[in-house]
Amino acid sequence: MAEYRIDELARLAETTVRNVRVYQDRGLLAPPRRQGRVGIYSEAHLARLRLIGQLLRRGYTFANIGEMFQVWERGGDLSEILGFESAIGDAWSDEIADYVGVGELREIFGKEVTPRTIKRALDLRLLERDGLRFRVPSPRLFHAGVELVRLGMSVSSVLDIAENLREHIGDVSEHMVRLVSDHIIHEYAPGTVVQSEDVAQIAELVRRVRPLAQQAVDAVLAQEMAHHLANAMGDHFAEAMEHLGTGETDGDEGPAGPA
């Protein structure tokens, strides 16, 4: 189970440390576990914090949100409620974030590390500012980009790929989540608050859906990559055959015929 300090929790929830403390003071967010003088937060805190942010953006007040949470938790098992929030807030990857400095980026990518490419990487959430260095949320994604550059692609082209993936996978993810919500959560709580007796079952269903979604995306991506790669190679060799058929061999007139 992932654990966060308050600054990292706020960053992941796209809010501020001050807001986190305000929500705690108003009883909307449980206090952290103490490790010496440091507060340690869990995925349940992250899920609750994201939910609070969503409700506030929809126009609900602190009083409205607090009342909803009270209805939800009244008579419920706290461990089940925390389990539900953890199921929503759990990281979908076992990756551990890495850190990189500007000097390291220049060593890897050379002169293509510019203010513009760094801004694009930040906008695409490939990098996150962390003082004088950058946090790399997904080292796998970062290393994939490194390898593509080493194979000869430009940084701009790699960022184009990342942007395209973010846009289209984001749309697919939103659609899948909406369907899961319609068929699972709304079945248990149609137009009202999830009841305490249903919390544990919904949490288990959410956990079961996660690997299924990832398997589906992996399978479709593999099929589509194979299909488009075959087409691309077919186009390449067709052009090569046309080139040979016209006798254009880059200055080479080919083997001489019989005298």
mmCIF file of N, CA, C and O in Angstrom, residues 46-125:
data_model
loop_
_atom_site.group_PDB
_atom_site.id
_atom_site.type_symbol
_atom_site.label_atom_id
_atom_site.label_comp_id
_atom_site.label_asym_id
_atom_site.label_seq_id
_atom_site.Cartn_x
_atom_site.Cartn_y
_atom_site.Cartn_z
ATOM 1 N N LEU A 46 -6.031 9.728 -0.310
ATOM 2 C CA LEU A 46 -5.933 10.284 -1.658
ATOM 3 C C LEU A 46 -7.283 10.210 -2.360
ATOM 4 O O LEU A 46 -7.723 11.176 -3.002
ATOM 5 N N ALA A 47 -7.965 9.052 -2.241
ATOM 6 C CA ALA A 47 -9.272 8.901 -2.878
ATOM 7 C C ALA A 47 -10.276 9.877 -2.293
ATOM 8 O O ALA A 47 -11.048 10.513 -3.017
ATOM 9 N N ARG A 48 -10.289 10.031 -0.954
ATOM 10 C CA ARG A 48 -11.212 10.959 -0.309
ATOM 11 C C ARG A 48 -10.921 12.394 -0.749
ATOM 12 O O ARG A 48 -11.825 13.176 -1.020
ATOM 13 N N LEU A 49 -9.646 12.727 -0.852
ATOM 14 C CA LEU A 49 -9.250 14.079 -1.247
ATOM 15 C C LEU A 49 -9.684 14.377 -2.674
ATOM 16 O O LEU A 49 -10.184 15.472 -2.981
ATOM 17 N N ARG A 50 -9.521 13.417 -3.570
ATOM 18 C CA ARG A 50 -9.959 13.611 -4.952
ATOM 19 C C ARG A 50 -11.471 13.762 -5.033
ATOM 20 O O ARG A 50 -11.995 14.576 -5.806
ATOM 21 N N LEU A 51 -12.186 12.970 -4.233
ATOM 22 C CA LEU A 51 -13.638 13.067 -4.227
ATOM 23 C C LEU A 51 -14.091 14.426 -3.710
ATOM 24 O O LEU A 51 -15.003 15.050 -4.279
ATOM 25 N N ILE A 52 -13.466 14.921 -2.654
ATOM 26 C CA ILE A 52 -13.794 16.252 -2.128
ATOM 27 C C ILE A 52 -13.595 17.308 -3.212
ATOM 28 O O ILE A 52 -14.437 18.185 -3.417
ATOM 29 N N GLY A 53 -12.455 17.220 -3.925
ATOM 30 C CA GLY A 53 -12.179 18.180 -4.993
ATOM 31 C C GLY A 53 -13.231 18.147 -6.081
ATOM 32 O O GLY A 53 -13.686 19.199 -6.561
ATOM 33 N N GLN A 54 -13.651 16.932 -6.475
ATOM 34 C CA GLN A 54 -14.676 16.801 -7.509
ATOM 35 C C GLN A 54 -15.993 17.431 -7.064
ATOM 36 O O GLN A 54 -16.653 18.147 -7.820
ATOM 37 N N LEU A 55 -16.387 17.164 -5.823
ATOM 38 C CA LEU A 55 -17.654 17.695 -5.321
ATOM 39 C C LEU A 55 -17.615 19.212 -5.185
ATOM 40 O O LEU A 55 -18.598 19.905 -5.494
ATOM 41 N N LEU A 56 -16.484 19.754 -4.730
ATOM 42 C CA LEU A 56 -16.361 21.212 -4.620
ATOM 43 C C LEU A 56 -16.456 21.872 -5.988
ATOM 44 O O LEU A 56 -17.091 22.916 -6.153
ATOM 45 N N ARG A 57 -15.820 21.250 -7.001
ATOM 46 C CA ARG A 57 -15.882 21.819 -8.356
ATOM 47 C C ARG A 57 -17.298 21.766 -8.930
ATOM 48 O O ARG A 57 -17.636 22.543 -9.822
ATOM 49 N N ARG A 58 -18.121 20.851 -8.415
ATOM 50 C CA ARG A 58 -19.504 20.748 -8.891
ATOM 51 C C ARG A 58 -20.438 21.685 -8.131
ATOM 52 O O ARG A 58 -21.645 21.684 -8.365
ATOM 53 N N GLY A 59 -19.875 22.456 -7.200
ATOM 54 C CA GLY A 59 -20.671 23.469 -6.522
ATOM 55 C C GLY A 59 -21.178 23.099 -5.147
ATOM 56 O O GLY A 59 -21.918 23.877 -4.528
ATOM 57 N N TYR A 60 -20.814 21.931 -4.642
ATOM 58 C CA TYR A 60 -21.256 21.539 -3.306
ATOM 59 C C TYR A 60 -20.412 22.255 -2.243
ATOM 60 O O TYR A 60 -19.247 22.555 -2.454
ATOM 61 N N THR A 61 -21.037 22.516 -1.100
ATOM 62 C CA THR A 61 -20.350 23.205 -0.012
ATOM 63 C C THR A 61 -19.714 22.193 0.933
ATOM 64 O O THR A 61 -20.009 20.993 0.875
ATOM 65 N N PHE A 62 -18.880 22.699 1.842
ATOM 66 C CA PHE A 62 -18.301 21.829 2.856
ATOM 67 C C PHE A 62 -19.398 21.148 3.670
ATOM 68 O O PHE A 62 -19.291 19.976 4.028
ATOM 69 N N ALA A 63 -20.464 21.907 3.970
ATOM 70 C CA ALA A 63 -21.569 21.344 4.757
ATOM 71 C C ALA A 63 -22.250 20.202 4.007
ATOM 72 O O ALA A 63 -22.549 19.147 4.588
ATOM 73 N N ASN A 64 -22.497 20.398 2.689
ATOM 74 C CA ASN A 64 -23.116 19.343 1.878
ATOM 75 C C ASN A 64 -22.263 18.081 1.884
ATOM 76 O O ASN A 64 -22.775 16.972 2.074
ATOM 77 N N ILE A 65 -20.965 18.275 1.663
ATOM 78 C CA ILE A 65 -20.047 17.130 1.567
ATOM 79 C C ILE A 65 -19.949 16.419 2.917
ATOM 80 O O ILE A 65 -19.985 15.185 2.987
ATOM 81 N N GLY A 66 -19.844 17.209 3.978
ATOM 82 C CA GLY A 66 -19.768 16.603 5.305
ATOM 83 C C GLY A 66 -21.006 15.787 5.627
ATOM 84 O O GLY A 66 -20.918 14.694 6.198
ATOM 85 N N GLU A 67 -22.188 16.299 5.251
ATOM 86 C CA GLU A 67 -23.436 15.579 5.499
ATOM 87 C C GLU A 67 -23.465 14.263 4.729
ATOM 88 O O GLU A 67 -23.887 13.227 5.251
ATOM 89 N N MET A 68 -23.002 14.295 3.460
ATOM 90 C CA MET A 68 -22.982 13.074 2.664
ATOM 91 C C MET A 68 -22.078 12.022 3.290
ATOM 92 O O MET A 68 -22.425 10.846 3.391
ATOM 93 N N PHE A 69 -20.877 12.453 3.723
ATOM 94 C CA PHE A 69 -19.957 11.511 4.343
ATOM 95 C C PHE A 69 -20.541 10.936 5.634
ATOM 96 O O PHE A 69 -20.352 9.758 5.939
ATOM 97 N N GLN A 70 -21.271 11.756 6.391
ATOM 98 C CA GLN A 70 -21.878 11.270 7.632
ATOM 99 C C GLN A 70 -22.930 10.209 7.336
ATOM 100 O O GLN A 70 -23.021 9.195 8.028
ATOM 101 N N VAL A 71 -23.755 10.453 6.296
ATOM 102 C CA VAL A 71 -24.772 9.471 5.904
ATOM 103 C C VAL A 71 -24.102 8.171 5.484
ATOM 104 O O VAL A 71 -24.544 7.066 5.820
ATOM 105 N N TRP A 72 -23.020 8.304 4.731
ATOM 106 C CA TRP A 72 -22.304 7.149 4.224
ATOM 107 C C TRP A 72 -21.731 6.320 5.369
ATOM 108 O O TRP A 72 -21.855 5.103 5.403
ATOM 109 N N GLU A 73 -21.113 7.013 6.321
ATOM 110 C CA GLU A 73 -20.366 6.324 7.372
ATOM 111 C C GLU A 73 -21.238 5.917 8.561
ATOM 112 O O GLU A 73 -20.826 5.098 9.369
ATOM 113 N N ARG A 74 -22.449 6.484 8.672
ATOM 114 C CA ARG A 74 -23.280 6.222 9.846
ATOM 115 C C ARG A 74 -23.617 4.735 9.943
ATOM 116 O O ARG A 74 -24.205 4.154 9.048
ATOM 117 N N GLY A 75 -23.204 4.139 10.994
ATOM 118 C CA GLY A 75 -23.499 2.724 11.217
ATOM 119 C C GLY A 75 -22.641 1.791 10.396
ATOM 120 O O GLY A 75 -22.798 0.575 10.468
ATOM 121 N N GLY A 76 -21.718 2.321 9.594
ATOM 122 C CA GLY A 76 -20.890 1.475 8.753
ATOM 123 C C GLY A 76 -19.627 1.026 9.449
ATOM 124 O O GLY A 76 -19.260 1.528 10.507
ATOM 125 N N ASP A 77 -18.973 0.059 8.842
ATOM 126 C CA ASP A 77 -17.709 -0.449 9.364
ATOM 127 C C ASP A 77 -16.598 0.416 8.788
ATOM 128 O O ASP A 77 -16.410 0.482 7.573
ATOM 129 N N LEU A 78 -15.845 1.109 9.654
ATOM 130 C CA LEU A 78 -14.799 2.014 9.185
ATOM 131 C C LEU A 78 -13.788 1.307 8.311
ATOM 132 O O LEU A 78 -13.335 1.844 7.303
ATOM 133 N N SER A 79 -13.441 0.062 8.645
ATOM 134 C CA SER A 79 -12.442 -0.667 7.851
ATOM 135 C C SER A 79 -12.958 -0.934 6.442
ATOM 136 O O SER A 79 -12.206 -0.899 5.474
ATOM 137 N N GLU A 80 -14.270 -1.166 6.308
ATOM 138 C CA GLU A 80 -14.843 -1.395 4.983
ATOM 139 C C GLU A 80 -14.853 -0.107 4.162
ATOM 140 O O GLU A 80 -14.592 -0.115 2.962
ATOM 141 N N ILE A 81 -15.168 0.997 4.825
ATOM 142 C CA ILE A 81 -15.189 2.287 4.129
ATOM 143 C C ILE A 81 -13.796 2.660 3.656
ATOM 144 O O ILE A 81 -13.591 3.095 2.516
ATOM 145 N N LEU A 82 -12.805 2.473 4.533
ATOM 146 C CA LEU A 82 -11.426 2.753 4.137
ATOM 147 C C LEU A 82 -10.986 1.812 3.017
ATOM 148 O O LEU A 82 -10.243 2.197 2.122
ATOM 149 N N GLY A 83 -11.460 0.580 3.055
ATOM 150 C CA GLY A 83 -11.136 -0.373 1.989
ATOM 151 C C GLY A 83 -11.710 0.054 0.659
ATOM 152 O O GLY A 83 -11.068 -0.077 -0.390
ATOM 153 N N PHE A 84 -12.925 0.614 0.691
ATOM 154 C CA PHE A 84 -13.548 1.117 -0.530
ATOM 155 C C PHE A 84 -12.757 2.293 -1.096
ATOM 156 O O PHE A 84 -12.472 2.362 -2.290
ATOM 157 N N GLU A 85 -12.383 3.227 -0.225
ATOM 158 C CA GLU A 85 -11.624 4.386 -0.677
ATOM 159 C C GLU A 85 -10.248 3.974 -1.179
ATOM 160 O O GLU A 85 -9.719 4.551 -2.131
ATOM 161 N N SER A 86 -9.658 2.962 -0.555
ATOM 162 C CA SER A 86 -8.356 2.473 -1.022
ATOM 163 C C SER A 86 -8.478 1.835 -2.401
ATOM 164 O O SER A 86 -7.613 1.992 -3.256
ATOM 165 N N ALA A 87 -9.580 1.097 -2.630
ATOM 166 C CA ALA A 87 -9.784 0.454 -3.933
ATOM 167 C C ALA A 87 -9.850 1.492 -5.038
ATOM 168 O O ALA A 87 -9.376 1.275 -6.152
ATOM 169 N N ILE A 88 -10.439 2.658 -4.734
ATOM 170 C CA ILE A 88 -10.533 3.731 -5.722
ATOM 171 C C ILE A 88 -9.201 4.463 -5.857
ATOM 172 O O ILE A 88 -8.783 4.845 -6.944
ATOM 173 N N GLY A 89 -8.528 4.658 -4.729
ATOM 174 C CA GLY A 89 -7.319 5.478 -4.732
ATOM 175 C C GLY A 89 -6.035 4.730 -4.977
ATOM 176 O O GLY A 89 -4.990 5.342 -5.182
ATOM 177 N N ASP A 90 -6.065 3.394 -4.936
ATOM 178 C CA ASP A 90 -4.845 2.612 -5.154
ATOM 179 C C ASP A 90 -4.179 2.994 -6.469
ATOM 180 O O ASP A 90 -4.855 3.242 -7.476
ATOM 181 N N ALA A 91 -2.856 2.995 -6.463
ATOM 182 C CA ALA A 91 -2.119 3.186 -7.712
ATOM 183 C C ALA A 91 -2.393 2.004 -8.636
ATOM 184 O O ALA A 91 -2.461 0.859 -8.202
ATOM 185 N N TRP A 92 -2.557 2.294 -9.923
ATOM 186 C CA TRP A 92 -2.818 1.223 -10.885
ATOM 187 C C TRP A 92 -1.521 0.630 -11.421
ATOM 188 O O TRP A 92 -1.517 -0.128 -12.367
ATOM 189 N N SER A 93 -0.449 1.006 -10.859
ATOM 190 C CA SER A 93 0.854 0.504 -11.295
ATOM 191 C C SER A 93 1.730 0.313 -10.073
ATOM 192 O O SER A 93 1.553 0.973 -9.043
ATOM 193 N N ASP A 94 2.665 -0.644 -10.187
ATOM 194 C CA ASP A 94 3.590 -0.874 -9.073
ATOM 195 C C ASP A 94 4.867 -0.044 -9.236
ATOM 196 O O ASP A 94 5.847 -0.252 -8.525
ATOM 197 N N GLU A 95 4.842 0.914 -10.174
ATOM 198 C CA GLU A 95 6.022 1.740 -10.401
ATOM 199 C C GLU A 95 6.323 2.641 -9.211
ATOM 200 O O GLU A 95 5.411 3.131 -8.544
ATOM 201 N N ILE A 96 7.594 2.843 -8.976
ATOM 202 C CA ILE A 96 8.050 3.784 -7.960
ATOM 203 C C ILE A 96 8.645 4.980 -8.683
ATOM 204 O O ILE A 96 9.526 4.832 -9.532
ATOM 205 N N ALA A 97 8.151 6.163 -8.371
ATOM 206 C CA ALA A 97 8.603 7.371 -9.061
ATOM 207 C C ALA A 97 10.107 7.554 -8.919
ATOM 208 O O ALA A 97 10.704 7.185 -7.911
ATOM 209 N N ASP A 98 10.713 8.114 -9.965
ATOM 210 C CA ASP A 98 12.143 8.399 -9.966
ATOM 211 C C ASP A 98 12.319 9.919 -10.043
ATOM 212 O O ASP A 98 11.350 10.666 -10.193
ATOM 213 N N TYR A 99 13.568 10.362 -9.943
ATOM 214 C CA TYR A 99 13.860 11.789 -10.000
ATOM 215 C C TYR A 99 15.030 12.033 -10.949
ATOM 216 O O TYR A 99 15.920 11.188 -11.076
ATOM 217 N N VAL A 100 14.993 13.160 -11.632
ATOM 218 C CA VAL A 100 16.032 13.479 -12.595
ATOM 219 C C VAL A 100 16.264 14.985 -12.583
ATOM 220 O O VAL A 100 15.329 15.765 -12.388
ATOM 221 N N GLY A 101 17.514 15.384 -12.771
ATOM 222 C CA GLY A 101 17.846 16.802 -12.823
ATOM 223 C C GLY A 101 17.990 17.276 -14.264
ATOM 224 O O GLY A 101 18.053 16.475 -15.193
ATOM 225 N N VAL A 102 18.046 18.586 -14.441
ATOM 226 C CA VAL A 102 18.189 19.152 -15.789
ATOM 227 C C VAL A 102 19.488 18.665 -16.421
ATOM 228 O O VAL A 102 19.519 18.349 -17.621
ATOM 229 N N GLY A 103 20.559 18.582 -15.629
ATOM 230 C CA GLY A 103 21.834 18.105 -16.167
ATOM 231 C C GLY A 103 21.726 16.695 -16.709
ATOM 232 O O GLY A 103 22.262 16.381 -17.785
ATOM 233 N N GLU A 104 21.020 15.823 -15.984
ATOM 234 C CA GLU A 104 20.840 14.447 -16.463
ATOM 235 C C GLU A 104 20.016 14.408 -17.737
ATOM 236 O O GLU A 104 20.294 13.616 -18.656
ATOM 237 N N LEU A 105 18.984 15.250 -17.797
ATOM 238 C CA LEU A 105 18.174 15.299 -19.017
ATOM 239 C C LEU A 105 19.016 15.704 -20.215
ATOM 240 O O LEU A 105 18.873 15.141 -21.310
ATOM 241 N N ARG A 106 19.914 16.655 -20.015
ATOM 242 C CA ARG A 106 20.767 17.106 -21.122
ATOM 243 C C ARG A 106 21.768 16.032 -21.508
ATOM 244 O O ARG A 106 22.124 15.903 -22.685
ATOM 245 N N GLU A 107 22.243 15.264 -20.533
ATOM 246 C CA GLU A 107 23.147 14.162 -20.856
ATOM 247 C C GLU A 107 22.444 13.111 -21.712
ATOM 248 O O GLU A 107 23.047 12.516 -22.606
ATOM 249 N N ILE A 108 21.159 12.889 -21.429
ATOM 250 C CA ILE A 108 20.402 11.858 -22.149
ATOM 251 C C ILE A 108 19.936 12.354 -23.513
ATOM 252 O O ILE A 108 20.090 11.666 -24.529
ATOM 253 N N PHE A 109 19.363 13.566 -23.551
ATOM 254 C CA PHE A 109 18.700 14.045 -24.757
ATOM 255 C C PHE A 109 19.461 15.143 -25.495
ATOM 256 O O PHE A 109 19.027 15.581 -26.567
ATOM 257 N N GLY A 110 20.559 15.608 -24.923
ATOM 258 C CA GLY A 110 21.386 16.592 -25.609
ATOM 259 C C GLY A 110 20.724 17.940 -25.790
ATOM 260 O O GLY A 110 19.966 18.417 -24.946
ATOM 261 N N LYS A 111 20.973 18.549 -26.953
ATOM 262 C CA LYS A 111 20.506 19.913 -27.222
ATOM 263 C C LYS A 111 18.997 20.017 -27.387
ATOM 264 O O LYS A 111 18.456 21.129 -27.427
ATOM 265 N N GLU A 112 18.335 18.876 -27.483
ATOM 266 C CA GLU A 112 16.871 18.924 -27.632
ATOM 267 C C GLU A 112 16.157 19.229 -26.317
ATOM 268 O O GLU A 112 14.939 19.381 -26.294
ATOM 269 N N VAL A 113 16.900 19.282 -25.221
ATOM 270 C CA VAL A 113 16.315 19.705 -23.944
ATOM 271 C C VAL A 113 16.270 21.218 -23.945
ATOM 272 O O VAL A 113 17.280 21.897 -23.754
ATOM 273 N N THR A 114 15.094 21.763 -24.184
ATOM 274 C CA THR A 114 14.885 23.206 -24.262
ATOM 275 C C THR A 114 13.715 23.577 -23.350
ATOM 276 O O THR A 114 12.960 22.691 -22.919
ATOM 277 N N PRO A 115 13.531 24.852 -23.061
ATOM 278 C CA PRO A 115 12.362 25.252 -22.268
ATOM 279 C C PRO A 115 11.055 24.752 -22.877
ATOM 280 O O PRO A 115 10.125 24.379 -22.153
ATOM 281 N N ARG A 116 10.987 24.720 -24.198
ATOM 282 C CA ARG A 116 9.751 24.281 -24.851
ATOM 283 C C ARG A 116 9.505 22.790 -24.644
ATOM 284 O O ARG A 116 8.385 22.368 -24.320
ATOM 285 N N THR A 117 10.550 21.952 -24.826
ATOM 286 C CA THR A 117 10.353 20.508 -24.662
ATOM 287 C C THR A 117 10.105 20.155 -23.193
ATOM 288 O O THR A 117 9.317 19.248 -22.894
ATOM 289 N N ILE A 118 10.734 20.869 -22.286
ATOM 290 C CA ILE A 118 10.485 20.621 -20.860
ATOM 291 C C ILE A 118 9.046 20.983 -20.509
ATOM 292 O O ILE A 118 8.362 20.251 -19.778
ATOM 293 N N LYS A 119 8.545 22.105 -21.043
ATOM 294 C CA LYS A 119 7.161 22.503 -20.770
ATOM 295 C C LYS A 119 6.191 21.460 -21.308
ATOM 296 O O LYS A 119 5.193 21.115 -20.651
ATOM 297 N N ARG A 120 6.464 20.935 -22.500
ATOM 298 C CA ARG A 120 5.588 19.905 -23.065
ATOM 299 C C ARG A 120 5.587 18.659 -22.188
ATOM 300 O O ARG A 120 4.532 18.053 -21.942
ATOM 301 N N ALA A 121 6.769 18.262 -21.716
ATOM 302 C CA ALA A 121 6.866 17.089 -20.850
ATOM 303 C C ALA A 121 6.099 17.300 -19.551
ATOM 304 O O ALA A 121 5.452 16.377 -19.037
ATOM 305 N N LEU A 122 6.137 18.523 -19.014
ATOM 306 C CA LEU A 122 5.376 18.843 -17.809
ATOM 307 C C LEU A 122 3.882 18.824 -18.088
ATOM 308 O O LEU A 122 3.093 18.279 -17.303
ATOM 309 N N ASP A 123 3.469 19.405 -19.222
ATOM 310 C CA ASP A 123 2.050 19.426 -19.585
ATOM 311 C C ASP A 123 1.500 18.016 -19.782
ATOM 312 O O ASP A 123 0.326 17.750 -19.481
ATOM 313 N N LEU A 124 2.338 17.115 -20.283
ATOM 314 C CA LEU A 124 1.923 15.740 -20.545
ATOM 315 C C LEU A 124 2.071 14.842 -19.317
ATOM 316 O O LEU A 124 1.820 13.649 -19.384
ATOM 317 N N ARG A 125 2.514 15.428 -18.207
ATOM 318 C CA ARG A 125 2.699 14.720 -16.936
ATOM 319 C C ARG A 125 3.755 13.622 -17.029
ATOM 320 O O ARG A 125 3.730 12.661 -16.275
#
